[in-house]
GROMACS .gro file of C-alpha atoms in nm:
model
  376
    1UNK     CA    1  11.536   8.099   9.113
    2UNK     CA    2  11.380   8.348   9.336
    3UNK     CA    3  11.372   8.074   9.672
    4UNK     CA    4  11.798   7.998   9.553
    5UNK     CA    5  11.893   8.362   9.496
    6UNK     CA    6  11.703   8.418   9.844
    7UNK     CA    7  11.912   8.217  10.048
    8UNK     CA    8  12.234   8.293   9.910
    9UNK     CA    9  12.124   8.644  10.020
   10UNK     CA   10  12.031   8.552  10.384
   11UNK     CA   11  12.341   8.374  10.431
   12UNK     CA   12  12.579   8.681  10.404
   13UNK     CA   13  12.765   8.768  10.774
   14UNK     CA   14  12.554   9.056  10.718
   15UNK     CA   15  12.240   8.970  10.769
   16UNK     CA   16  12.260   8.863  11.199
   17UNK     CA   17  12.404   9.215  11.214
   18UNK     CA   18  12.117   9.397  11.077
   19UNK     CA   19  11.873   9.234  11.230
   20UNK     CA   20  11.983   9.318  11.559
   21UNK     CA   21  12.072   9.696  11.433
   22UNK     CA   22  11.677   9.738  11.420
   23UNK     CA   23  11.531   9.518  11.696
   24UNK     CA   24  11.747   9.732  11.928
   25UNK     CA   25  11.576  10.014  11.755
   26UNK     CA   26  11.242   9.847  11.796
   27UNK     CA   27  11.301   9.758  12.202
   28UNK     CA   28  11.351  10.139  12.215
   29UNK     CA   29  10.971  10.130  12.123
   30UNK     CA   30  10.850   9.899  12.288
   31UNK     CA   31  11.062   9.943  12.603
   32UNK     CA   32  10.950  10.297  12.643
   33UNK     CA   33  10.551  10.207  12.488
   34UNK     CA   34  10.575   9.935  12.803
   35UNK     CA   35  10.699  10.186  13.080
   36UNK     CA   36  10.396  10.419  12.996
   37UNK     CA   37  10.141  10.232  12.953
   38UNK     CA   38  10.226  10.186  13.322
   39UNK     CA   39  10.276  10.578  13.418
   40UNK     CA   40   9.957  10.628  13.266
   41UNK     CA   41   9.781  10.323  13.428
   42UNK     CA   42   9.895  10.509  13.767
   43UNK     CA   43   9.820  10.851  13.667
   44UNK     CA   44   9.450  10.727  13.585
   45UNK     CA   45   9.450  10.497  13.929
   46UNK     CA   46   9.582  10.814  14.125
   47UNK     CA   47   9.305  11.054  13.978
   48UNK     CA   48   9.066  10.814  14.083
   49UNK     CA   49   9.210  10.816  14.473
   50UNK     CA   50   8.978  11.141  14.503
   51UNK     CA   51   8.671  11.174  14.641
   52UNK     CA   52   8.363  11.275  14.457
   53UNK     CA   53   8.288  11.673  14.351
   54UNK     CA   54   8.125  11.838  14.527
   55UNK     CA   55   8.303  11.708  14.885
   56UNK     CA   56   8.375  12.037  15.065
   57UNK     CA   57   8.701  12.069  15.351
   58UNK     CA   58   8.630  12.310  15.693
   59UNK     CA   59   9.056  12.354  15.816
   60UNK     CA   60   9.269  12.638  15.970
   61UNK     CA   61   9.352  12.927  15.748
   62UNK     CA   62   9.752  12.906  15.872
   63UNK     CA   63   9.761  12.518  15.811
   64UNK     CA   64   9.982  12.385  15.503
   65UNK     CA   65   9.914  12.008  15.530
   66UNK     CA   66   9.592  11.821  15.668
   67UNK     CA   67   9.803  11.685  15.986
   68UNK     CA   68   9.882  12.079  16.043
   69UNK     CA   69   9.521  12.201  16.070
   70UNK     CA   70   9.416  12.212  16.399
   71UNK     CA   71   9.052  12.318  16.431
   72UNK     CA   72   8.824  12.380  16.766
   73UNK     CA   73   8.623  12.002  16.838
   74UNK     CA   74   8.272  12.133  16.865
   75UNK     CA   75   8.299  12.340  16.525
   76UNK     CA   76   8.083  12.123  16.349
   77UNK     CA   77   7.815  12.052  16.579
   78UNK     CA   78   7.749  12.454  16.453
   79UNK     CA   79   7.717  12.387  16.067
   80UNK     CA   80   7.593  11.993  16.145
   81UNK     CA   81   7.236  12.018  16.161
   82UNK     CA   82   7.262  12.313  15.847
   83UNK     CA   83   6.902  12.207  15.572
   84UNK     CA   84   7.202  12.167  15.295
   85UNK     CA   85   7.446  11.968  15.491
   86UNK     CA   86   7.414  11.585  15.295
   87UNK     CA   87   7.779  11.425  15.463
   88UNK     CA   88   7.991  11.560  15.737
   89UNK     CA   89   8.261  11.359  15.915
   90UNK     CA   90   8.507  11.488  16.169
   91UNK     CA   91   8.848  11.399  16.165
   92UNK     CA   92   9.133  11.447  16.288
   93UNK     CA   93   9.474  11.333  16.116
   94UNK     CA   94   9.805  11.231  16.272
   95UNK     CA   95  10.174  11.170  16.116
   96UNK     CA   96  10.278  10.827  16.326
   97UNK     CA   97  10.472  10.490  16.382
   98UNK     CA   98  10.352  10.203  16.345
   99UNK     CA   99  10.554   9.935  16.461
  100UNK     CA  100  10.584   9.587  16.252
  101UNK     CA  101  10.973   9.466  16.171
  102UNK     CA  102  11.111   9.788  16.155
  103UNK     CA  103  10.924  10.239  16.237
  104UNK     CA  104  10.789  10.303  15.957
  105UNK     CA  105  10.581  10.639  15.883
  106UNK     CA  106  10.257  10.623  15.820
  107UNK     CA  107   9.952  10.826  15.799
  108UNK     CA  108   9.652  10.784  16.062
  109UNK     CA  109   9.273  10.934  16.036
  110UNK     CA  110   9.112  10.928  16.326
  111UNK     CA  111   8.686  10.944  16.250
  112UNK     CA  112   8.359  10.965  16.495
  113UNK     CA  113   8.158  10.732  16.288
  114UNK     CA  114   8.407  10.485  15.999
  115UNK     CA  115   8.125  10.297  15.896
  116UNK     CA  116   7.926  10.589  15.755
  117UNK     CA  117   8.282  10.737  15.639
  118UNK     CA  118   8.365  10.442  15.444
  119UNK     CA  119   7.946  10.384  15.303
  120UNK     CA  120   8.052  10.760  15.240
  121UNK     CA  121   8.332  10.660  14.988
  122UNK     CA  122   8.182  10.319  14.854
  123UNK     CA  123   8.441  10.112  15.022
  124UNK     CA  124   8.431   9.705  15.043
  125UNK     CA  125   8.581   9.601  15.370
  126UNK     CA  126   8.742   9.258  15.421
  127UNK     CA  127   8.657   9.237  15.774
  128UNK     CA  128   8.401   9.383  15.999
  129UNK     CA  129   8.389   9.779  16.081
  130UNK     CA  130   8.619   9.931  16.380
  131UNK     CA  131   8.364   9.987  16.717
  132UNK     CA  132   8.573  10.088  16.982
  133UNK     CA  133   8.981  10.219  17.058
  134UNK     CA  134   9.137   9.919  17.059
  135UNK     CA  135   9.066   9.851  16.725
  136UNK     CA  136   9.109   9.948  16.324
  137UNK     CA  137   9.083   9.947  15.972
  138UNK     CA  138   9.340   9.958  15.769
  139UNK     CA  139   9.359  10.053  15.355
  140UNK     CA  140   9.439   9.779  15.098
  141UNK     CA  141   9.702   9.976  15.021
  142UNK     CA  142   9.883  10.048  15.327
  143UNK     CA  143   9.784   9.652  15.476
  144UNK     CA  144   9.985   9.507  15.081
  145UNK     CA  145  10.278   9.716  15.167
  146UNK     CA  146  10.323   9.620  15.500
  147UNK     CA  147  10.267   9.242  15.496
  148UNK     CA  148   9.929   9.328  15.738
  149UNK     CA  149   9.648   9.113  15.758
  150UNK     CA  150   9.362   9.098  16.001
  151UNK     CA  151   9.360   8.997  16.335
  152UNK     CA  152   9.695   9.096  16.334
  153UNK     CA  153   9.778   9.367  16.648
  154UNK     CA  154  10.012   9.631  16.555
  155UNK     CA  155  10.125   9.944  16.735
  156UNK     CA  156  10.071  10.320  16.625
  157UNK     CA  157  10.268  10.606  16.821
  158UNK     CA  158  10.331  10.946  16.770
  159UNK     CA  159  10.564  11.143  17.005
  160UNK     CA  160  10.559  10.975  17.342
  161UNK     CA  161  10.250  10.812  17.334
  162UNK     CA  162  10.154  10.483  17.186
  163UNK     CA  163   9.821  10.294  17.133
  164UNK     CA  164   9.808   9.878  17.042
  165UNK     CA  165   9.514   9.848  16.841
  166UNK     CA  166   9.360   9.500  16.618
  167UNK     CA  167   9.296   9.495  16.264
  168UNK     CA  168   8.927   9.393  16.252
  169UNK     CA  169   8.930   9.507  15.829
  170UNK     CA  170   9.061   9.606  15.568
  171UNK     CA  171   8.901   9.894  15.338
  172UNK     CA  172   8.932   9.903  14.977
  173UNK     CA  173   8.770  10.262  14.861
  174UNK     CA  174   8.965  10.333  14.558
  175UNK     CA  175   9.090  10.728  14.753
  176UNK     CA  176   9.392  10.823  14.926
  177UNK     CA  177   9.267  10.677  15.253
  178UNK     CA  178   9.373  10.325  15.117
  179UNK     CA  179   9.688  10.403  15.263
  180UNK     CA  180   9.652  10.496  15.576
  181UNK     CA  181   9.424  10.409  15.881
  182UNK     CA  182   9.144  10.447  16.026
  183UNK     CA  183   9.125  10.460  16.427
  184UNK     CA  184   8.817  10.583  16.598
  185UNK     CA  185   8.825  10.964  16.700
  186UNK     CA  186   8.900  10.856  17.029
  187UNK     CA  187   9.232  10.650  16.928
  188UNK     CA  188   9.318  10.966  16.778
  189UNK     CA  189   9.282  11.181  17.050
  190UNK     CA  190   9.489  10.939  17.304
  191UNK     CA  191   9.789  10.982  17.027
  192UNK     CA  192   9.740  11.268  17.006
  193UNK     CA  193   9.723  11.362  17.353
  194UNK     CA  194   9.426  11.678  17.300
  195UNK     CA  195   9.056  11.646  17.299
  196UNK     CA  196   9.008  11.977  17.195
  197UNK     CA  197   9.089  11.979  16.842
  198UNK     CA  198   9.037  11.850  16.560
  199UNK     CA  199   9.277  11.846  16.170
  200UNK     CA  200   8.954  11.981  15.991
  201UNK     CA  201   8.597  11.908  15.835
  202UNK     CA  202   8.486  11.726  15.575
  203UNK     CA  203   8.173  11.763  15.422
  204UNK     CA  204   7.922  11.728  15.089
  205UNK     CA  205   7.585  11.940  14.999
  206UNK     CA  206   7.304  11.800  14.883
  207UNK     CA  207   7.214  11.766  14.573
  208UNK     CA  208   7.015  12.056  14.382
  209UNK     CA  209   7.116  12.305  14.622
  210UNK     CA  210   7.313  12.579  14.516
  211UNK     CA  211   7.691  12.595  14.592
  212UNK     CA  212   7.730  12.977  14.625
  213UNK     CA  213   7.443  13.010  14.867
  214UNK     CA  214   7.503  12.718  15.098
  215UNK     CA  215   7.886  12.799  15.063
  216UNK     CA  216   7.830  13.140  15.206
  217UNK     CA  217   7.642  13.089  15.437
  218UNK     CA  218   7.855  12.811  15.607
  219UNK     CA  219   8.172  13.076  15.567
  220UNK     CA  220   7.972  13.313  15.804
  221UNK     CA  221   7.940  13.063  16.096
  222UNK     CA  222   8.296  12.976  16.065
  223UNK     CA  223   8.619  13.163  16.300
  224UNK     CA  224   8.834  13.432  16.134
  225UNK     CA  225   9.122  13.194  16.110
  226UNK     CA  226   8.913  12.924  15.920
  227UNK     CA  227   8.969  12.854  15.560
  228UNK     CA  228   8.691  12.684  15.282
  229UNK     CA  229   8.855  12.473  14.994
  230UNK     CA  230   8.700  12.276  14.752
  231UNK     CA  231   8.853  11.887  14.719
  232UNK     CA  232   8.962  11.901  14.373
  233UNK     CA  233   8.962  11.695  14.064
  234UNK     CA  234   9.232  11.566  13.898
  235UNK     CA  235   9.088  11.347  13.630
  236UNK     CA  236   9.120  11.578  13.368
  237UNK     CA  237   9.473  11.660  13.538
  238UNK     CA  238   9.526  11.329  13.450
  239UNK     CA  239   9.426  11.249  13.097
  240UNK     CA  240   9.587  11.608  13.007
  241UNK     CA  241   9.933  11.534  13.126
  242UNK     CA  242   9.866  11.162  12.978
  243UNK     CA  243   9.804  11.358  12.603
  244UNK     CA  244  10.144  11.528  12.619
  245UNK     CA  245  10.320  11.205  12.738
  246UNK     CA  246  10.138  11.001  12.398
  247UNK     CA  247  10.283  11.319  12.247
  248UNK     CA  248  10.588  11.287  12.347
  249UNK     CA  249  10.656  10.906  12.264
  250UNK     CA  250  10.515  10.992  11.957
  251UNK     CA  251  10.747  11.216  11.829
  252UNK     CA  252  11.050  10.998  11.956
  253UNK     CA  253  10.885  10.729  11.761
  254UNK     CA  254  10.938  10.936  11.447
  255UNK     CA  255  11.273  10.962  11.549
  256UNK     CA  256  11.356  10.597  11.586
  257UNK     CA  257  11.141  10.531  11.330
  258UNK     CA  258  11.307  10.744  11.094
  259UNK     CA  259  11.667  10.567  11.234
  260UNK     CA  260  11.491  10.239  11.104
  261UNK     CA  261  11.437  10.335  10.770
  262UNK     CA  262  11.823  10.473  10.774
  263UNK     CA  263  11.940  10.151  10.911
  264UNK     CA  264  11.768   9.988  10.634
  265UNK     CA  265  11.882  10.217  10.367
  266UNK     CA  266  12.191  10.139  10.482
  267UNK     CA  267  12.169   9.750  10.481
  268UNK     CA  268  12.005   9.806  10.123
  269UNK     CA  269  12.336   9.945  10.022
  270UNK     CA  270  12.552   9.764  10.130
  271UNK     CA  271  12.291   9.442  10.050
  272UNK     CA  272  12.438   9.626   9.688
  273UNK     CA  273  12.732   9.648   9.687
  274UNK     CA  274  12.884   9.272   9.878
  275UNK     CA  275  12.623   9.123   9.653
  276UNK     CA  276  12.758   9.241   9.342
  277UNK     CA  277  12.930   8.957   9.197
  278UNK     CA  278  12.542   8.744   9.270
  279UNK     CA  279  12.298   9.025   9.111
  280UNK     CA  280  12.562   9.022   8.810
  281UNK     CA  281  12.497   8.644   8.774
  282UNK     CA  282  12.140   8.640   8.777
  283UNK     CA  283  12.109   8.937   8.564
  284UNK     CA  284  12.354   8.706   8.294
  285UNK     CA  285  12.071   8.401   8.402
  286UNK     CA  286  11.855   8.611   8.291
  287UNK     CA  287  11.666   8.733   8.606
  288UNK     CA  288  11.409   9.056   8.447
  289UNK     CA  289  11.471   9.358   8.686
  290UNK     CA  290  11.131   9.306   8.853
  291UNK     CA  291  11.296   8.997   9.019
  292UNK     CA  292  11.619   9.147   9.131
  293UNK     CA  293  11.365   9.390   9.293
  294UNK     CA  294  11.129   9.145   9.485
  295UNK     CA  295  11.418   8.969   9.570
  296UNK     CA  296  11.576   9.293   9.759
  297UNK     CA  297  11.281   9.396   9.865
  298UNK     CA  298  11.193   9.047  10.065
  299UNK     CA  299  11.498   9.037  10.213
  300UNK     CA  300  11.490   9.300  10.383
  301UNK     CA  301  11.087   9.301  10.472
  302UNK     CA  302  11.209   8.964  10.617
  303UNK     CA  303  11.515   9.135  10.814
  304UNK     CA  304  11.177   9.370  10.939
  305UNK     CA  305  10.985   9.122  11.049
  306UNK     CA  306  11.242   8.891  11.227
  307UNK     CA  307  11.361   9.272  11.346
  308UNK     CA  308  11.028   9.389  11.511
  309UNK     CA  309  10.967   9.040  11.579
  310UNK     CA  310  11.292   8.997  11.829
  311UNK     CA  311  11.315   9.349  11.916
  312UNK     CA  312  10.955   9.363  12.085
  313UNK     CA  313  11.020   9.081  12.301
  314UNK     CA  314  11.361   9.262  12.405
  315UNK     CA  315  11.205   9.574  12.540
  316UNK     CA  316  10.950   9.381  12.687
  317UNK     CA  317  11.145   9.144  12.848
  318UNK     CA  318  11.463   9.394  12.965
  319UNK     CA  319  11.174   9.659  13.117
  320UNK     CA  320  11.012   9.367  13.257
  321UNK     CA  321  11.397   9.241  13.435
  322UNK     CA  322  11.455   9.571  13.536
  323UNK     CA  323  11.185   9.627  13.751
  324UNK     CA  324  11.187   9.286  13.885
  325UNK     CA  325  11.532   9.427  14.051
  326UNK     CA  326  11.393   9.752  14.128
  327UNK     CA  327  11.119   9.461  14.365
  328UNK     CA  328  11.379   9.312  14.494
  329UNK     CA  329  11.614   9.618  14.546
  330UNK     CA  330  11.297   9.839  14.708
  331UNK     CA  331  11.035   9.670  14.836
  332UNK     CA  332  10.815   9.929  14.831
  333UNK     CA  333  10.859   9.992  14.457
  334UNK     CA  334  10.594   9.811  14.248
  335UNK     CA  335  10.678   9.894  13.866
  336UNK     CA  336  10.495   9.663  13.654
  337UNK     CA  337  10.502   9.733  13.221
  338UNK     CA  338  10.318   9.600  13.018
  339UNK     CA  339  10.232   9.675  12.647
  340UNK     CA  340   9.899   9.614  12.437
  341UNK     CA  341   9.840   9.382  12.145
  342UNK     CA  342   9.753   9.681  11.985
  343UNK     CA  343  10.077   9.825  12.030
  344UNK     CA  344  10.313   9.554  11.985
  345UNK     CA  345  10.075   9.502  11.648
  346UNK     CA  346  10.122   9.903  11.564
  347UNK     CA  347  10.537   9.909  11.577
  348UNK     CA  348  10.561   9.634  11.390
  349UNK     CA  349  10.383   9.765  11.188
  350UNK     CA  350  10.591  10.026  11.143
  351UNK     CA  351  10.896   9.945  11.145
  352UNK     CA  352  10.768   9.704  10.869
  353UNK     CA  353  10.678  10.035  10.684
  354UNK     CA  354  10.988  10.244  10.763
  355UNK     CA  355  11.225   9.954  10.669
  356UNK     CA  356  11.066   9.933  10.356
  357UNK     CA  357  11.067  10.334  10.289
  358UNK     CA  358  11.397  10.273  10.358
  359UNK     CA  359  11.557  10.055  10.142
  360UNK     CA  360  11.380  10.134   9.831
  361UNK     CA  361  11.602  10.416   9.649
  362UNK     CA  362  11.848  10.162   9.670
  363UNK     CA  363  11.682   9.858   9.596
  364UNK     CA  364  11.487  10.021   9.258
  365UNK     CA  365  11.880  10.142   9.170
  366UNK     CA  366  12.039   9.761   9.197
  367UNK     CA  367  11.764   9.630   8.992
  368UNK     CA  368  11.764   9.890   8.707
  369UNK     CA  369  12.166   9.905   8.671
  370UNK     CA  370  12.299   9.755   8.381
  371UNK     CA  371  12.484   9.399   8.376
  372UNK     CA  372  12.803   9.550   8.208
  373UNK     CA  373  12.778   9.854   8.479
  374UNK     CA  374  12.734   9.498   8.793
  375UNK     CA  375  12.996   9.341   8.658
  376UNK     CA  376  13.306   9.669   8.559
   0.00000   0.00000   0.00000
C-alpha cells in the first residue's frame, strides 16, 4: 500500500512545479558558491604575486606610480656596498605599446642583471635569460594572454622610440612580473631616451639584521626628494576579505534555505489540500497515522533530493555557460567558476533538512486529522 500510495502523490501535476521551484533556489546557492570559489582562488593567487617580506623600494617622493618615479642612475652605487644589503636591483619601469595583432599597452621592466633578478623571485624560465638589448623575457601571464611564444620577434614602442626584441624565455615567478616584459637596462634606456635616471631601487636586507638601524642608515644616504617604502604583504588582507565573503555567503545561504523551507511548507500544504480525497481513502482502508506521516514525508524527501541534484547542476551549468560566453565576447576575460564536492554535499544536505523542517507542520497536521474531517 505504501508504494501504491506514494505513486499516487508523486504523479500529481504540482510535483514537477515544486521540483523546479526548489531547484531554482538551490541553483542560486550553488552558482554563488561556484563564483565565490573562483574569486577566492584569484585573491589568494594575487596575494602571492607580491615580493617576499623584507623587500624595500627607494623611489622619488613625488611619484604616484612606479612608472612616474625618477631617481639618479648612480644612486644604487651608494648603497650597494653596504654590509647589510642582501640583494639590490636598480630598475627602470616603462609603460609601452606592444605591437602584435593590435597595439596593446604593457609594462616593461628594465633590469641590469635579469638572471639574478629572476633567481631572487624563484622564477622558472622556459628558454634562456635575456643577455643583451636585442633579447627579452616575457612573463607567463602576458605570454598566454597575447599568445606570445619562444623565438617570437616583438616590437615595443614608447612614444616615438621603438625597439624589436626576440623572446628568448618565458618565465613564471608568481609575482606581478608575470604580466610584464623584462629587458636589459640598455633596452629600457633606448625606449626612454634617457640613461641618466632609473625608476626605483629594490633591495632586501640580510637575515638577522636590525631593519630599523639599517633603514635609518640608508635613509641618511638618500637625497631629500626620495622616499623609502616597504613592499606590503597582501596575504593576510586577502584572507580577511575571503572571510568576509564567506560570511556574506553564509548569510545569503540562510535566506535561500529559509525560502526552501517556505517552499516546502507551501508544497506540503498544497499536497494535503489537493490530496484530501486520497488521504481519506487511505484512512478508510486502515492506514495508520504514522503511515500517512511516512508517505507524506517520503514525498517531500524525494522532491528535496531531486531538486537539490537538479539545482546544483543548473547552478554549475549556468555559471559555466555565462563564463564561456564572456570568454567568447571578451578574450582577456577568463572566469572559471567551480564547486567543490564538499560544498555540493553540504548544499544537498541543507536543502534536504530545510525541506523536511518546512513540511513537518502540515504533514503532522494531516496525519492527525480524523477521517470525518477529511471528508467534510
